[in-house]
Amino acid sequence: MNQTDLFPALNIKYEFSDEHSIRLAASKTVTRPSFIEMAPFLYKASYGSAEIRGNENLKNGYNYNIDLRYEFFPAGSNDMFSITGYYKKLDSPIERVQESSGGSAVHSFRNADNGMAAGVEVEIRKELLTNLHLGINGSYIYTNVNLPEGEGIYTGSERQLQGASPY
């Protein structure tokens, strides 16, 4: 299929003063399947692990992102504090699923209908000495995906995104 994808992005920054600013960003991005997710053969990552079969019918997943970030730079220092809220709408995300099999678990990959990720991130940077900074950041992330019907063994129709950590 010959297809042209456009990935627009918008970044706006407003400075209230030398110390305070706010940023707004919006973009569209793509998640392409990896080789392992698409390889149409059965394999085991290690002895005793579940069998994995790729799915050559996977398609790209598209992500619509928006985030709002407040930044504070105290006067007379190189310190920084920021807090960001963000939201991602996921169209056709790639999810790992378990399939019916005769004796062992077989995992594969499918495009789910849709999903989302939202969260808050806090970042702090402190200058300890000239050219020596200590930085720390942390996030709380909520994710949800609506699983494809009839294409795997699930305990429900939705769950957290596969591999996503809440922190």
XYZ file of N, CA, C and O in Angstrom:
668
model
N 0.855 -1.177 0.000
C 0.000 0.000 0.000
C 0.896 1.233 0.000
O 1.787 1.376 0.831
N 0.671 2.110 -0.912
C 1.413 3.355 -0.974
C 0.599 4.418 -0.252
O -0.471 4.802 -0.690
N 1.128 4.886 0.871
C 0.377 5.823 1.700
C 1.321 6.902 2.214
O 2.453 6.615 2.583
N 0.865 8.106 2.225
C 1.647 9.206 2.765
C 1.071 9.574 4.118
O -0.119 9.842 4.239
N 1.922 9.534 5.127
C 1.500 9.911 6.473
C 2.016 11.302 6.796
O 3.198 11.599 6.581
N 1.168 12.128 7.316
C 1.572 13.444 7.799
C 1.560 13.422 9.322
O 0.640 12.877 9.926
N 2.578 14.008 9.923
C 2.706 14.032 11.377
C 2.858 15.473 11.844
O 3.958 15.925 12.158
N 1.749 16.192 11.908
C 1.826 17.591 12.324
C 2.168 17.716 13.809
O 1.878 16.816 14.605
N 2.799 18.829 14.153
C 3.131 19.121 15.545
C 2.975 20.614 15.780
O 3.233 21.427 14.900
N 2.545 20.953 16.974
C 2.378 22.344 17.386
C 3.005 22.497 18.758
O 2.724 21.693 19.667
N 3.884 23.477 18.914
C 4.511 23.780 20.206
C 4.400 25.271 20.456
O 4.861 26.074 19.642
N 3.801 25.607 21.589
C 3.622 27.010 21.957
C 4.164 27.201 23.367
O 3.870 26.407 24.265
N 4.949 28.254 23.562
C 5.477 28.579 24.891
C 5.123 30.024 25.211
O 5.307 30.921 24.383
N 4.597 30.223 26.417
C 4.297 31.569 26.880
C 5.065 31.806 28.170
O 4.964 31.011 29.109
N 5.865 32.873 28.217
C 6.635 33.221 29.407
C 5.912 34.333 30.162
O 5.760 35.436 29.652
N 5.472 33.998 31.386
C 4.840 34.996 32.243
C 5.884 35.980 32.742
O 5.608 37.154 32.938
N 7.087 35.469 33.007
C 8.229 36.262 33.482
C 9.480 35.451 33.178
O 9.409 34.381 32.567
N 10.633 35.938 33.629
C 11.872 35.179 33.431
C 11.846 33.862 34.200
O 12.567 32.929 33.870
N 11.012 33.779 35.229
C 10.982 32.596 36.088
C 9.871 31.604 35.741
O 9.998 30.421 36.033
N 8.781 32.060 35.160
C 7.598 31.211 34.962
C 7.220 31.133 33.483
O 7.146 32.153 32.802
N 6.938 29.924 33.037
C 6.471 29.746 31.664
C 5.523 28.552 31.606
O 5.480 27.708 32.498
N 4.777 28.525 30.521
C 3.863 27.412 30.276
C 4.037 27.000 28.821
O 4.267 27.840 27.949
N 3.983 25.697 28.569
C 4.138 25.159 27.221
C 2.932 24.297 26.879
O 2.452 23.536 27.701
N 2.503 24.386 25.651
C 1.439 23.542 25.123
C 1.984 22.859 23.882
O 2.563 23.512 23.013
N 1.832 21.550 23.813
C 2.300 20.804 22.651
C 1.201 19.848 22.205
O 0.517 19.248 23.028
N 1.053 19.725 20.905
C 0.113 18.767 20.312
C 0.796 18.155 19.102
O 1.521 18.836 18.376
N 0.590 16.854 18.899
C 1.243 16.194 17.770
C 0.525 14.901 17.418
O -0.266 14.368 18.192
N 0.856 14.404 16.245
C 0.422 13.089 15.799
C 1.694 12.283 15.566
O 2.630 12.763 14.923
N 1.745 11.067 16.094
C 2.903 10.197 15.919
C 2.434 8.816 15.480
O 1.236 8.524 15.479
N 3.385 7.960 15.127
C 3.075 6.613 14.658
C 3.826 5.597 15.512
O 4.928 5.857 15.981
N 3.208 4.431 15.707
C 3.873 3.282 16.309
C 3.857 2.178 15.262
O 2.797 1.673 14.895
N 5.040 1.844 14.780
C 5.153 0.809 13.756
C 5.438 -0.531 14.414
O 6.148 -0.598 15.410
N 4.932 -1.633 13.855
C 5.224 -2.956 14.414
C 6.711 -3.278 14.310
O 7.359 -2.934 13.323
N 7.242 -3.948 15.324
C 8.631 -4.398 15.286
C 8.728 -5.709 14.517
O 7.716 -6.357 14.223
N 9.950 -6.140 14.235
C 10.156 -7.398 13.512
C 9.536 -8.563 14.271
O 8.857 -9.405 13.686
N 9.771 -8.633 15.585
C 9.246 -9.733 16.395
C 7.720 -9.755 16.363
O 7.112 -10.814 16.317
N 7.103 -8.590 16.361
C 5.641 -8.523 16.340
C 5.065 -8.962 15.000
O 3.931 -9.425 14.937
N 5.840 -8.841 13.922
C 5.333 -9.175 12.584
C 5.845 -10.506 12.033
O 5.260 -11.028 11.083
N 6.916 -11.063 12.578
C 7.514 -12.281 12.021
C 6.511 -13.431 12.065
O 6.058 -13.819 13.134
N 6.163 -14.023 10.911
C 5.090 -15.034 10.857
C 5.564 -16.448 11.202
O 5.239 -17.402 10.523
N 6.360 -16.585 12.254
C 6.802 -17.908 12.680
C 6.715 -18.008 14.199
O 6.636 -17.000 14.899
N 6.748 -19.233 14.687
C 6.619 -19.524 16.116
C 8.013 -19.632 16.725
O 8.881 -20.289 16.159
N 8.248 -18.988 17.857
C 9.538 -19.097 18.530
C 9.354 -18.951 20.027
O 8.298 -18.527 20.505
N 10.403 -19.298 20.773
C 10.441 -19.118 22.219
C 11.607 -18.195 22.543
O 12.713 -18.401 22.040
N 11.369 -17.217 23.376
C 12.435 -16.292 23.753
C 13.483 -16.981 24.617
O 14.660 -16.667 24.544
N 13.061 -17.927 25.448
C 13.989 -18.704 26.275
C 13.316 -20.025 26.632
O 12.103 -20.181 26.506
N 14.114 -20.974 27.127
C 13.589 -22.285 27.483
C 12.506 -22.141 28.554
O 12.687 -21.460 29.548
N 11.372 -22.778 28.337
C 10.276 -22.748 29.300
C 9.359 -21.546 29.181
O 8.362 -21.455 29.876
N 9.692 -20.599 28.321
C 8.837 -19.417 28.176
C 7.692 -19.710 27.210
O 7.673 -20.740 26.532
N 6.762 -18.809 27.152
C 5.620 -18.967 26.245
C 6.085 -18.877 24.802
O 7.061 -18.190 24.488
N 5.384 -19.571 23.928
C 5.663 -19.474 22.500
C 5.068 -18.169 21.971
O 4.005 -17.737 22.403
N 5.774 -17.559 21.029
C 5.329 -16.288 20.455
C 5.284 -16.434 18.940
O 6.209 -16.955 18.333
N 4.187 -15.976 18.358
C 4.030 -15.983 16.911
C 3.709 -14.558 16.482
O 2.784 -13.934 16.984
N 4.474 -14.066 15.530
C 4.205 -12.734 14.996
C 2.941 -12.720 14.150
O 2.355 -13.766 13.848
N 2.533 -11.550 13.777
C 1.319 -11.377 12.988
C 1.642 -10.431 11.830
O 1.775 -9.226 12.015
N 1.785 -11.000 10.631
C 2.150 -10.182 9.468
C 1.036 -9.230 9.031
O 1.243 -8.373 8.177
N -0.152 -9.340 9.623
C -1.270 -8.466 9.262
C -1.371 -7.223 10.140
O -2.342 -6.470 10.028
N -0.397 -7.001 11.020
C -0.429 -5.804 11.864
C -0.328 -4.554 11.007
O 0.334 -4.545 9.968
N -0.979 -3.506 11.462
C -0.857 -2.220 10.782
C -0.316 -1.199 11.777
O -0.275 -1.445 12.993
N 0.111 -0.084 11.276
C 0.637 0.979 12.130
C -0.434 1.456 13.104
O -1.618 1.520 12.771
N -0.003 1.820 14.298
C -0.870 2.477 15.261
C -0.584 3.971 15.222
O 0.563 4.385 15.009
N -1.591 4.783 15.399
C -1.413 6.238 15.367
C -1.774 6.826 16.724
O -2.709 6.365 17.384
N -1.018 7.838 17.126
C -1.145 8.434 18.447
C -1.378 9.930 18.292
O -0.658 10.606 17.553
N -2.355 10.428 19.011
C -2.670 11.856 19.023
C -2.352 12.362 20.429
O -2.958 11.914 21.395
N -1.365 13.244 20.521
C -0.775 13.628 21.804
C -1.022 15.097 22.117
O -0.949 15.943 21.231
N -1.274 15.369 23.385
C -1.360 16.752 23.848
C -0.777 16.808 25.260
O -1.007 15.908 26.065
N 0.026 17.829 25.505
C 0.509 18.010 26.869
C 0.646 19.484 27.196
O 0.840 20.330 26.330
N 0.491 19.762 28.483
C 0.565 21.112 29.015
C 1.572 21.087 30.153
O 1.443 20.284 31.089
N 2.594 21.955 30.086
C 3.710 21.922 31.037
C 3.926 23.301 31.647
O 4.047 24.293 30.929
N 4.000 23.335 32.977
C 4.361 24.553 33.712
C 5.816 24.415 34.139
O 6.219 23.378 34.663
N 6.622 25.469 33.923
C 8.035 25.459 34.304
C 8.347 26.652 35.194
O 7.868 27.760 34.956
N 9.169 26.388 36.209
C 9.606 27.436 37.137
C 11.127 27.377 37.234
O 11.698 26.335 37.549
N 11.778 28.493 36.919
C 13.233 28.638 37.010
C 13.519 29.742 38.024
O 13.410 30.925 37.697
N 13.872 29.387 39.276
C 14.131 30.411 40.294
C 15.221 31.390 39.854
O 16.230 30.981 39.261
N 15.021 32.660 40.142
C 15.977 33.702 39.757
C 17.327 33.454 40.416
O 17.410 33.024 41.567
N 18.388 33.706 39.671
C 19.735 33.615 40.220
C 20.259 32.195 40.386
O 21.234 31.982 41.103
N 19.619 31.203 39.762
C 20.107 29.823 39.882
C 19.849 29.085 38.574
O 19.170 29.586 37.689
N 20.404 27.904 38.495
C 20.136 27.021 37.355
C 19.180 25.900 37.743
O 19.130 24.870 37.082
N 18.429 26.104 38.821
C 17.462 25.109 39.284
C 16.204 25.182 38.418
O 15.956 26.182 37.738
N 15.413 24.123 38.480
C 14.197 24.078 37.680
C 13.184 23.156 38.348
O 13.541 22.146 38.946
N 11.904 23.516 38.239
C 10.790 22.678 38.656
C 9.771 22.720 37.530
O 9.482 23.778 36.969
N 9.210 21.551 37.183
C 8.148 21.543 36.174
C 7.128 20.476 36.523
O 7.431 19.488 37.191
N 5.921 20.703 36.063
C 4.842 19.724 36.186
C 4.108 19.703 34.840
O 3.822 20.753 34.265
N 3.846 18.498 34.356
C 3.236 18.317 33.048
C 2.032 17.395 33.162
O 2.104 16.349 33.801
N 0.953 17.767 32.524
C -0.200 16.890 32.348
C -0.286 16.523 30.878
O -0.043 17.366 30.010
N -0.567 15.254 30.584
C -0.603 14.847 29.184
C -1.701 13.814 28.936
O -2.173 13.134 29.842
N -2.078 13.722 27.659
C -3.101 12.782 27.212
C -2.711 12.283 25.828
O -2.273 13.069 24.978
N -2.849 10.977 25.598
C -2.578 10.376 24.303
C -3.770 9.514 23.902
O -4.164 8.628 24.640
N -4.337 9.797 22.753
C -5.397 8.954 22.182
C -4.708 8.006 21.204
O -3.968 8.441 20.319
N -4.925 6.717 21.385
C -4.254 5.700 20.579
C -5.244 5.060 19.616
O -6.268 4.522 20.033
N -4.943 5.133 18.343
C -5.775 4.544 17.300
C -5.063 3.298 16.785
O -3.947 3.387 16.271
N -5.649 2.123 16.944
C -5.095 0.826 16.529
C -3.772 0.484 17.214
O -2.806 0.102 16.553
N -3.696 0.610 18.554
C -2.435 0.252 19.222
C -2.147 -1.244 19.079
O -3.061 -2.060 18.965
N -0.874 -1.593 19.078
C -0.447 -2.989 18.951
C -0.386 -3.589 20.352
O 0.289 -3.064 21.233
N -1.117 -4.691 20.555
C -1.190 -5.333 21.861
C -0.806 -6.798 21.766
O -1.141 -7.475 20.796
N -0.131 -7.285 22.796
C 0.201 -8.710 22.897
C -1.023 -9.438 23.434
O -1.630 -8.996 24.411
N -1.389 -10.540 22.799
C -2.562 -11.316 23.204
C -2.174 -12.786 23.333
O -1.171 -13.232 22.779
N -2.978 -13.532 24.075
C -2.781 -14.969 24.198
C -3.820 -15.662 23.334
O -4.998 -15.321 23.368
N -3.362 -16.641 22.555
C -4.248 -17.378 21.664
C -4.530 -18.766 22.209
O -3.772 -19.281 23.023
N -5.604 -19.372 21.736
C -5.910 -20.761 22.082
C -4.851 -21.652 21.460
O -4.462 -21.477 20.316
N -4.389 -22.624 22.246
C -3.382 -23.551 21.746
C -3.532 -24.869 22.475
O -4.020 -24.919 23.602
N -3.047 -25.941 21.855
C -3.225 -27.271 22.413
C -2.389 -27.608 23.614
O -2.528 -28.524 24.167
N -1.435 -27.064 24.089
C -0.714 -27.552 25.249
C 0.066 -26.475 25.956
O 0.484 -26.662 27.090
N 0.310 -25.392 25.298
C 1.060 -24.325 25.937
C 0.474 -22.986 25.512
O -0.283 -22.909 24.560
N 0.845 -21.985 26.240
C 0.375 -20.642 25.902
C 1.109 -20.148 24.658
O 2.330 -20.235 24.564
N 0.359 -19.668 23.693
C 0.945 -19.049 22.506
C 0.518 -17.591 22.503
O -0.668 -17.281 22.545
N 1.503 -16.716 22.451
C 1.227 -15.284 22.437
C 1.424 -14.757 21.022
O 2.258 -15.259 20.274
N 0.643 -13.760 20.679
C 0.771 -13.110 19.387
C 0.454 -11.634 19.572
O 0.363 -11.153 20.703
N 0.273 -10.936 18.493
C 0.036 -9.498 18.544
C -1.134 -9.151 17.646
O -1.302 -9.732 16.578
N -1.939 -8.205 18.088
C -3.097 -7.738 17.331
C -3.190 -6.216 17.463
O -2.737 -5.647 18.443
N -3.838 -5.609 16.493
C -4.195 -4.199 16.632
C -5.488 -4.121 17.424
O -6.489 -4.715 17.025
N -5.453 -3.447 18.550
C -6.671 -3.196 19.314
C -7.433 -2.066 18.623
O -6.893 -1.368 17.766
N -8.687 -1.890 19.005
C -9.485 -0.825 18.396
C -8.946 0.555 18.754
O -8.683 1.369 17.884
N -8.808 0.803 20.048
C -8.318 2.103 20.500
C -7.836 1.990 21.934
O -8.075 0.986 22.607
N -7.183 3.018 22.382
C -6.693 3.062 23.748
C -6.369 4.495 24.122
O -6.551 5.421 23.326
N -5.877 4.646 25.336
C -5.495 5.978 25.792
C -4.446 5.869 26.882
O -4.312 4.836 27.537
N -3.701 6.944 27.035
C -2.746 7.077 28.126
C -2.835 8.520 28.604
O -2.916 9.449 27.802
N -2.859 8.698 29.907
C -2.914 10.039 30.480
C -2.102 10.030 31.758
O -1.963 8.987 32.410
N -1.567 11.165 32.108
C -0.786 11.172 33.330
C -0.257 12.537 33.697
O -0.523 13.546 33.041
N 0.533 12.497 34.764
C 1.169 13.695 35.306
C 2.634 13.372 35.545
O 2.965 12.296 36.052
N 3.518 14.291 35.171
C 4.947 14.132 35.399
C 5.474 15.348 36.152
O 5.129 16.481 35.838
N 6.307 15.090 37.150
C 6.959 16.150 37.912
C 8.464 15.994 37.728
O 8.994 14.882 37.801
N 9.151 17.108 37.464
C 10.599 17.084 37.280
C 11.232 18.189 38.115
O 10.742 19.317 38.144
N 12.328 17.831 38.785
C 13.077 18.797 39.601
C 14.551 18.677 39.234
O 15.088 17.565 39.142
N 15.185 19.824 39.016
C 16.624 19.849 38.760
C 17.252 20.856 39.714
O 16.813 22.007 39.801
N 18.277 20.424 40.439
C 18.945 21.255 41.435
C 20.437 21.303 41.116
O 21.065 20.265 40.907
N 21.003 22.505 41.077
C 22.440 22.647 40.858
C 23.147 22.509 42.199
O 22.928 23.306 43.113
N 23.975 21.475 42.337
C 24.714 21.246 43.574
C 26.020 22.031 43.579
O 26.371 22.656 44.583
N 26.746 21.967 42.484
C 27.986 22.716 42.266
C 27.969 23.198 40.824
O 27.155 22.749 40.026
N 28.890 24.063 40.465
C 28.967 24.492 39.082
C 29.167 23.265 38.193
O 30.046 22.442 38.455
N 28.341 23.119 37.190
C 28.364 21.984 36.253
C 28.051 20.639 36.900
O 28.382 19.596 36.340
N 27.459 20.630 38.084
C 27.018 19.389 38.716
C 25.572 19.573 39.163
O 25.280 20.347 40.073
N 24.668 18.865 38.473
C 23.228 18.976 38.746
C 22.690 17.642 39.247
O 23.170 16.587 38.848
N 21.698 17.709 40.088
C 20.948 16.540 40.510
C 19.547 16.697 39.944
O 18.899 17.724 40.142
N 19.112 15.693 39.205
C 17.785 15.757 38.606
C 16.972 14.546 39.000
O 17.501 13.450 39.182
N 15.687 14.762 39.168
C 14.771 13.665 39.488
C 13.446 13.959 38.798
O 13.036 15.114 38.675
N 12.812 12.921 38.310
C 11.455 13.099 37.803
C 10.656 11.844 38.095
O 11.199 10.772 38.326
N 9.378 12.004 38.129
C 8.474 10.891 38.384
C 7.167 11.136 37.667
O 6.788 12.274 37.408
N 6.492 10.039 37.347
C 5.233 10.125 36.614
C 4.210 9.173 37.198
O 4.557 8.110 37.712
N 2.960 9.568 37.103
C 1.845 8.654 37.315
C 1.151 8.559 35.970
O 0.824 9.572 35.353
N 0.938 7.315 35.502
C 0.387 7.096 34.174
C -0.824 6.172 34.276
O -0.746 5.100 34.873
N -1.922 6.585 33.686
C -3.110 5.746 33.569
C -3.236 5.353 32.107
O -3.177 6.212 31.217
N -3.376 4.050 31.839
C -3.567 3.585 30.462
C -4.777 2.668 30.388
O -5.151 2.033 31.370
N -5.355 2.598 29.212
C -6.501 1.724 28.980
C -6.543 1.390 27.493
O -6.289 2.242 26.647
N -6.857 0.137 27.191
C -6.982 -0.277 25.799
C -8.224 -1.159 25.680
O -8.518 -1.955 26.562
N -8.968 -0.964 24.603
C -10.119 -1.809 24.273
C -9.616 -2.913 23.363
O -9.153 -2.653 22.256
N -9.700 -4.149 23.835
C -9.120 -5.285 23.126
C -9.974 -5.723 21.948
O -11.202 -5.598 21.977
N -9.326 -6.278 20.893
C -10.092 -6.734 19.724
C -10.940 -7.952 20.077
O -10.456 -8.892 20.706
N -12.199 -7.917 19.704
C -13.116 -9.003 20.051
C -12.815 -10.275 19.257
O -12.498 -10.214 18.074
N -12.904 -11.430 19.952
C -12.781 -12.723 19.300
C -11.400 -13.059 18.776
O -11.245 -13.985 18.008
N -10.378 -12.324 19.162
C -9.040 -12.567 18.623
C -8.034 -12.907 19.712
O -6.852 -12.660 19.569
N -8.474 -13.449 20.823
C -7.549 -13.812 21.887
C -8.315 -14.273 23.110
O -9.544 -14.228 23.149
N -7.567 -14.736 24.102
C -8.161 -15.173 25.355
C -7.960 -14.050 26.368
O -6.823 -13.738 26.733
N -9.040 -13.438 26.810
C -8.971 -12.320 27.747
C -9.867 -12.599 28.937
O -10.806 -13.380 28.854
N -9.588 -11.897 30.013
C -10.485 -11.962 31.163
C -11.456 -10.786 31.163
O -12.333 -10.718 31.994
N -11.289 -9.871 30.234
C -12.175 -8.725 30.113
C -12.000 -8.093 28.748
O -11.132 -8.490 27.963
N -12.797 -7.091 28.436
C -12.729 -6.460 27.117
C -11.771 -5.274 27.075
O -11.525 -4.713 26.018
N -11.239 -4.892 28.240
C -10.268 -3.803 28.283
C -9.281 -4.060 29.410
O -9.534 -4.841 30.316
N -8.128 -3.388 29.332
C -7.074 -3.545 30.333
C -6.070 -2.416 30.168
O -6.200 -1.584 29.275
N -5.030 -2.426 31.033
C -3.920 -1.499 30.843
C -3.193 -1.868 29.579
O -3.209 -3.021 29.150
N -2.527 -0.911 28.970
C -1.699 -1.209 27.804
C -0.635 -2.217 28.173
O -0.040 -2.133 29.254
N -0.377 -3.167 27.305
C 0.616 -4.200 27.538
C 1.987 -3.545 27.714
O 2.414 -2.738 26.912
N 2.645 -3.883 28.811
C 3.981 -3.350 29.080
C 4.018 -1.982 29.726
O 5.098 -1.480 30.023
N 2.887 -1.360 29.952
C 2.859 -0.011 30.538
C 2.881 -0.079 32.059
O 2.151 -0.847 32.663
N 3.729 0.716 32.658
C 3.824 0.819 34.100
C 3.012 2.018 34.573
O 2.981 3.035 33.875
N 2.379 1.935 35.720
C 1.636 3.110 36.192
C 2.541 4.197 36.798
O 2.087 5.290 37.072
N 3.817 3.895 37.009
C 4.739 4.877 37.598
C 5.967 5.050 36.733
O 6.409 4.141 36.096
